[in-house]
Tab-separated table of C-alpha atoms in Angstrom:
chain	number	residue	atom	x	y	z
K	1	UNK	CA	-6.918	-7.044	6.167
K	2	UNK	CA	-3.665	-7.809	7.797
K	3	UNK	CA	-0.651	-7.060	5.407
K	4	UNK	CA	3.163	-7.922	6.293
K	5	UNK	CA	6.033	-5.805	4.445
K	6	UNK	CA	9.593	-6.619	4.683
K	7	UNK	CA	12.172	-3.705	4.681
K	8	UNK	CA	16.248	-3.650	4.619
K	9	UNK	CA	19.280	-3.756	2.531
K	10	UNK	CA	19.557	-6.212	-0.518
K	11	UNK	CA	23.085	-5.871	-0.129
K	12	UNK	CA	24.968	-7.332	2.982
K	13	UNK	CA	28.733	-7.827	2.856
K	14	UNK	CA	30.230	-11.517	4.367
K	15	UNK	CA	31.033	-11.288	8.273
K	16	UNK	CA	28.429	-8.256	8.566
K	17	UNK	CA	24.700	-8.167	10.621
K	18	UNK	CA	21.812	-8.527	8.247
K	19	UNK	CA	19.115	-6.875	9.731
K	20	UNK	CA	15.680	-6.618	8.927
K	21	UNK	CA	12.641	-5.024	9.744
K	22	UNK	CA	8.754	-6.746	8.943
K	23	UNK	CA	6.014	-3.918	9.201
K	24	UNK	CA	2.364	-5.416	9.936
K	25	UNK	CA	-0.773	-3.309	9.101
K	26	UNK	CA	-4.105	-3.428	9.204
K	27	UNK	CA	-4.319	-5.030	12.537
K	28	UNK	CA	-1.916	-4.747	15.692
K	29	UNK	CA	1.168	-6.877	16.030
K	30	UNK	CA	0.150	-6.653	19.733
K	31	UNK	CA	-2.737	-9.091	20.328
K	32	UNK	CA	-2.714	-13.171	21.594
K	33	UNK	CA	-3.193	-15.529	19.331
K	34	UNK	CA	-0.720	-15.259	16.878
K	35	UNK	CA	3.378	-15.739	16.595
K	36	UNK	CA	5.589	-13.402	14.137
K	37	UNK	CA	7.784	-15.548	11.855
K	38	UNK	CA	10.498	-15.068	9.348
K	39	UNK	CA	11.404	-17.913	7.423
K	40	UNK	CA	14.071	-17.768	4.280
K	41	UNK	CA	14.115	-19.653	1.070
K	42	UNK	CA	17.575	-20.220	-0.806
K	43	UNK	CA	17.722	-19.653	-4.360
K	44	UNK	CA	16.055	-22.547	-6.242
K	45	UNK	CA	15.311	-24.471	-2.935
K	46	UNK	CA	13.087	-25.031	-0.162
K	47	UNK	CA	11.243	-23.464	3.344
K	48	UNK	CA	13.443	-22.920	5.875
K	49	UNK	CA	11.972	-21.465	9.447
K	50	UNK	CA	14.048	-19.252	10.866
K	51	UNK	CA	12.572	-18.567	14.053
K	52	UNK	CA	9.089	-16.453	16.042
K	53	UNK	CA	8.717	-14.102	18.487
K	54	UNK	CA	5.362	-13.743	20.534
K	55	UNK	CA	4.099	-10.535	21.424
K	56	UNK	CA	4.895	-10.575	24.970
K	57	UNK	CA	8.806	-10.704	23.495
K	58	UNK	CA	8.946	-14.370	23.858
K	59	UNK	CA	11.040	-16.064	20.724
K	60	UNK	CA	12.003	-19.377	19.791
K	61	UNK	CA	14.779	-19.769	17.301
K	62	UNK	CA	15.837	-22.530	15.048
K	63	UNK	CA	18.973	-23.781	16.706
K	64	UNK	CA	20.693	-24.178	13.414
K	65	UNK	CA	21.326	-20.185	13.626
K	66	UNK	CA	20.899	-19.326	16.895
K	67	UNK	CA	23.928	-18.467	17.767
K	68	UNK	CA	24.253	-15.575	15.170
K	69	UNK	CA	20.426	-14.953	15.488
K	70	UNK	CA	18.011	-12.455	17.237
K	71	UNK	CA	14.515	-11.337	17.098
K	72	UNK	CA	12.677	-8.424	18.739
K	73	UNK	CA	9.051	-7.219	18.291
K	74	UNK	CA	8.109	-3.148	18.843
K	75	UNK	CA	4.873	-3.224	19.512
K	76	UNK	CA	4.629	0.566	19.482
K	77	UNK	CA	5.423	0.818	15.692
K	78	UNK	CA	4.122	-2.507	15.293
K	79	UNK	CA	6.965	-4.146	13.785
K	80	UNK	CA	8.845	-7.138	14.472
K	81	UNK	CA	13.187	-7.648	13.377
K	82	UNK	CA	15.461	-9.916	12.581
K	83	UNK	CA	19.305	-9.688	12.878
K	84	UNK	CA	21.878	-12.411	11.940
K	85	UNK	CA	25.173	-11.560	12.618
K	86	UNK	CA	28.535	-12.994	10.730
K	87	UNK	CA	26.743	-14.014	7.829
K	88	UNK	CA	28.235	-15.656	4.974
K	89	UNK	CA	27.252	-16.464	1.125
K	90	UNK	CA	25.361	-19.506	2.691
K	91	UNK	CA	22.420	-16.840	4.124
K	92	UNK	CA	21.806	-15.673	0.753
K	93	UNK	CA	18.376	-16.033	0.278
K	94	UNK	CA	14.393	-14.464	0.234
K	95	UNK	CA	13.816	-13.531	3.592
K	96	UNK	CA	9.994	-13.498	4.383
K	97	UNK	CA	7.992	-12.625	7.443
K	98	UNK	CA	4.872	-14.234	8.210
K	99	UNK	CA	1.959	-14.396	10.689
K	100	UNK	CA	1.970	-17.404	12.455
K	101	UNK	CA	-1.703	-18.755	14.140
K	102	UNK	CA	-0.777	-20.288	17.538
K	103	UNK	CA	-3.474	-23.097	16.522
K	104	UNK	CA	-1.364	-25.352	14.627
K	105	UNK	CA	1.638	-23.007	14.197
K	106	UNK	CA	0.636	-22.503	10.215
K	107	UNK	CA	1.852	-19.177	8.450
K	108	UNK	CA	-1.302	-17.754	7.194
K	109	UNK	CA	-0.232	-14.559	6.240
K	110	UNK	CA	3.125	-13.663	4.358
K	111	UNK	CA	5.002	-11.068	3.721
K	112	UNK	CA	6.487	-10.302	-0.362
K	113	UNK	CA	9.585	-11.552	0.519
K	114	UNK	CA	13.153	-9.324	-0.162
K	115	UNK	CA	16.006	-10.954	-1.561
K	116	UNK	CA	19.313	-10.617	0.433
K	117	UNK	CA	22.524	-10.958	-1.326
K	118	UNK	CA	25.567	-11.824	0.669
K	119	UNK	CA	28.778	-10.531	-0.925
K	120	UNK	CA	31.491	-8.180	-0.936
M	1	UNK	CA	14.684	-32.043	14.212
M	2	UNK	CA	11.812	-33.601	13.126
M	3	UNK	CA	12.557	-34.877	9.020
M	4	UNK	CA	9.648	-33.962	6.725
M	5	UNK	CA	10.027	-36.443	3.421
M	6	UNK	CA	7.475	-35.559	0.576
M	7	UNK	CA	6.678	-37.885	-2.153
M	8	UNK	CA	6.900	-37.702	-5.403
M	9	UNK	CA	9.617	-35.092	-5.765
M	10	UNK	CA	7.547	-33.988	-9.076
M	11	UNK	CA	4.616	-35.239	-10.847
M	12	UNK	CA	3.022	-34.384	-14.626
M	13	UNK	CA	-0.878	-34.525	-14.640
M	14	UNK	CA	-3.576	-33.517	-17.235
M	15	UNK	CA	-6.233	-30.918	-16.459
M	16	UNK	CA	-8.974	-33.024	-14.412
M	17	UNK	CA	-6.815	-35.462	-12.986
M	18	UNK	CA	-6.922	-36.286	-9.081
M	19	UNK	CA	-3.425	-36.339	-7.867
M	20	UNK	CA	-1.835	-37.106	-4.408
M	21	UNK	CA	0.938	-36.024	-2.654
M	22	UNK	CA	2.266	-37.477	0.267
M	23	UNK	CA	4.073	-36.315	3.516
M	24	UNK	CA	5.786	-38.504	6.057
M	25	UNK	CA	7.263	-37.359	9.545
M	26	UNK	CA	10.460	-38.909	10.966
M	27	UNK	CA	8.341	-38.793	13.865
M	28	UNK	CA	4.592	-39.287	15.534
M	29	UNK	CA	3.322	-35.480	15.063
M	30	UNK	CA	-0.283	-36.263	15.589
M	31	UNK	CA	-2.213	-33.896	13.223
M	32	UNK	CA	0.281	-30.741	13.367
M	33	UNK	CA	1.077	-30.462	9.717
M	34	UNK	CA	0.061	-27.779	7.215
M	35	UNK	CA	0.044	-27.233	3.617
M	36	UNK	CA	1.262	-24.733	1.651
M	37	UNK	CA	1.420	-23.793	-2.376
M	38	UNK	CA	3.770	-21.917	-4.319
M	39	UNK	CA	4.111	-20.595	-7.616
M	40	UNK	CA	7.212	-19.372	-9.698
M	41	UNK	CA	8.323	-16.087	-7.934
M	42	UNK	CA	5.397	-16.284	-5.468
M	43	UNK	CA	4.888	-16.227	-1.862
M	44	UNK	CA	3.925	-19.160	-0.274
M	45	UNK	CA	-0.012	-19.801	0.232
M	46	UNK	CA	-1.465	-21.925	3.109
M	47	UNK	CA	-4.009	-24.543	1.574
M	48	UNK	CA	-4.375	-26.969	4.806
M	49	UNK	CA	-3.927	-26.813	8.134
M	50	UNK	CA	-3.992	-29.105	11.061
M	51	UNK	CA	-3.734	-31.809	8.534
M	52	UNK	CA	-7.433	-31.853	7.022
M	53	UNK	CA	-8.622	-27.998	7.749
M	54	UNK	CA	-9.520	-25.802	4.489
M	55	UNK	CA	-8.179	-22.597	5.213
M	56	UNK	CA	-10.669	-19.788	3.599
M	57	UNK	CA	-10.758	-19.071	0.551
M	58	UNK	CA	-8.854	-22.005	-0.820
M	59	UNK	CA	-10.974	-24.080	-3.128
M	60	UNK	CA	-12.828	-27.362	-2.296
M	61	UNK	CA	-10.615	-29.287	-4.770
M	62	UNK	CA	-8.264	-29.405	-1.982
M	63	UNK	CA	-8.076	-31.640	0.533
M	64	UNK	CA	-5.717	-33.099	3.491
M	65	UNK	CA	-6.018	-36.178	5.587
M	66	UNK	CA	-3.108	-38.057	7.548
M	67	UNK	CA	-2.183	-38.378	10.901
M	68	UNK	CA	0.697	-39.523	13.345
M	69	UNK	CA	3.646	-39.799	10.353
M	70	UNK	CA	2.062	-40.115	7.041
M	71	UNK	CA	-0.108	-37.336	5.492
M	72	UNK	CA	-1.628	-36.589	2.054
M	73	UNK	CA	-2.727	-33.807	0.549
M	74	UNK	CA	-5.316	-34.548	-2.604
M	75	UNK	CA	-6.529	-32.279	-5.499
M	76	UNK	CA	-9.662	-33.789	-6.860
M	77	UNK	CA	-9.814	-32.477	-10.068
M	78	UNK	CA	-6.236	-30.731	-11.430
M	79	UNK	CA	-7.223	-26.936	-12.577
M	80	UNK	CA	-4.211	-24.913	-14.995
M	81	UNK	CA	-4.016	-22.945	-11.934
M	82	UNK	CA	-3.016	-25.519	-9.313
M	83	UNK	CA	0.875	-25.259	-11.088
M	84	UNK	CA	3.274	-25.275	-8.365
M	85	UNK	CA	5.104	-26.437	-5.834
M	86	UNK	CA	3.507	-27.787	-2.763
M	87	UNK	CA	5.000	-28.065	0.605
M	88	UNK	CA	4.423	-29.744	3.811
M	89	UNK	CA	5.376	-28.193	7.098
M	90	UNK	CA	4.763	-29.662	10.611
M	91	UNK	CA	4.341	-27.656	13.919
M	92	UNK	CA	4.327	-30.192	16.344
M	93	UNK	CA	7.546	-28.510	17.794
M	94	UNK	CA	10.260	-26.356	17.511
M	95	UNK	CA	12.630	-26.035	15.033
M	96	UNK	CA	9.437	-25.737	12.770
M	97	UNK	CA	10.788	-27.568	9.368
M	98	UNK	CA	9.375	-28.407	5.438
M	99	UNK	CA	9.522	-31.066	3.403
M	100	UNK	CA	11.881	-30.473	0.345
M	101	UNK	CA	8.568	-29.813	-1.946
M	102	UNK	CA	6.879	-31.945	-4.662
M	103	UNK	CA	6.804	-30.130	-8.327
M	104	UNK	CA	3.303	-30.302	-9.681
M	105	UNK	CA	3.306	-29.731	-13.854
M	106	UNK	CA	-0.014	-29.705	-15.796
């Protein structure tokens, strides 16, 4: 079955690029059908999407960070990445990647989730 | 953005109980809106999608109905293991957003 693992540093220091990387196995990343997704959860709080990236390279981001914000898929590792640059205490949070079906746009399949700390 | 307003915030039910939460769009989003559960220090599960569709392996307790700006999500009979917090999400467009959650406590 398909299986989504996040990867990257727990640590990120304010103004810096948090990047990370979401490796999918047991099925290829580069097949219709289905948007990759990372969505973030602040401590104690809610959902937040984040923004998707088809496997074509097509992404849509949420415009509330898409100025500091970009995704990219390698299809020949079958991966998919996220970086947000400048980032600040306020983008402390689990960062999860997800498999998005492109029938209704629901996240069936999620990643464990990695906790990002921003601080110096 | 479309606003995604669950009701109640948090609920207390017994074991057996049928309990409803509700989900209402600051917008028509015609039956884009999934469901999704989550327990302490757990990843999100989808329950619903597409307002009223069981995704597998989720049990028939479940259900989802709704369209256009009000949805509900049901759980027939309240099992130990239904715990959590439950969100709503619609996916009518872009910027995909939640509703803030509603606690369930058995």
């Amino acid at each position: 079955q398909v299986q989504l693992q996040e990867s990257g540093p727990g640590l990120v220091k304010p103004s810096r690029t948090l990047s990370l990387t979401c490796t999918v196995s047991g099925g290829s990343i580069n097949t219709g059908g289905y948007y990759w997704s990372w969505i973030r959860q602040h401590p104690g709080a809610g959902l937040e999407w984040i923004g998707y990236i088809y496997y074509t390279g097509g992404a849509y981001y949420n415009p509330s960070l898409k100025s500091r914000l970009i995704i990219s898929i390698d299809t020949s590792n079958n991966q998919f990445s996220l970086k947000l640059s400048s980032v600040t205490a306020a983008d402390t949070a689990v960062y999860y990647c997800a498999r998005t079906s492109d029938y209704g746009d629901s996240f069936d399949i999620w990643g464990q989730g990695t906790m990002v700390t921003v601080s110096s | 953005d479309i606003q995604m307003t669950q009701s109640p915030s948090s609920l207390s039910a017994s074991v057996g109980d049928r309990i409803t939460i509700t989900c209402r769009a600051s917008q028509s989003i015609s039956d884009h809106l999934n469901w999704y559960q989550q327990k302490p220090g757990k990843v999100p599960k989808l329950l619903i999608y597409r307002a009223s569709n069981l995704e597998t392996g989720v049990p028939s307790t479940f259900s989802g109905s709704g369209s256009g700006t009000e949805f509900t999500l049901t759980i027939s009979s309240l099992q130990p293991a239904d715990s959590a917090t439950y969100y709503c999400q619609q996916s009518d467009r872009t910027p995909l957003t939640f509703g803030q959650g509603t606690k369930v406590e058995i």
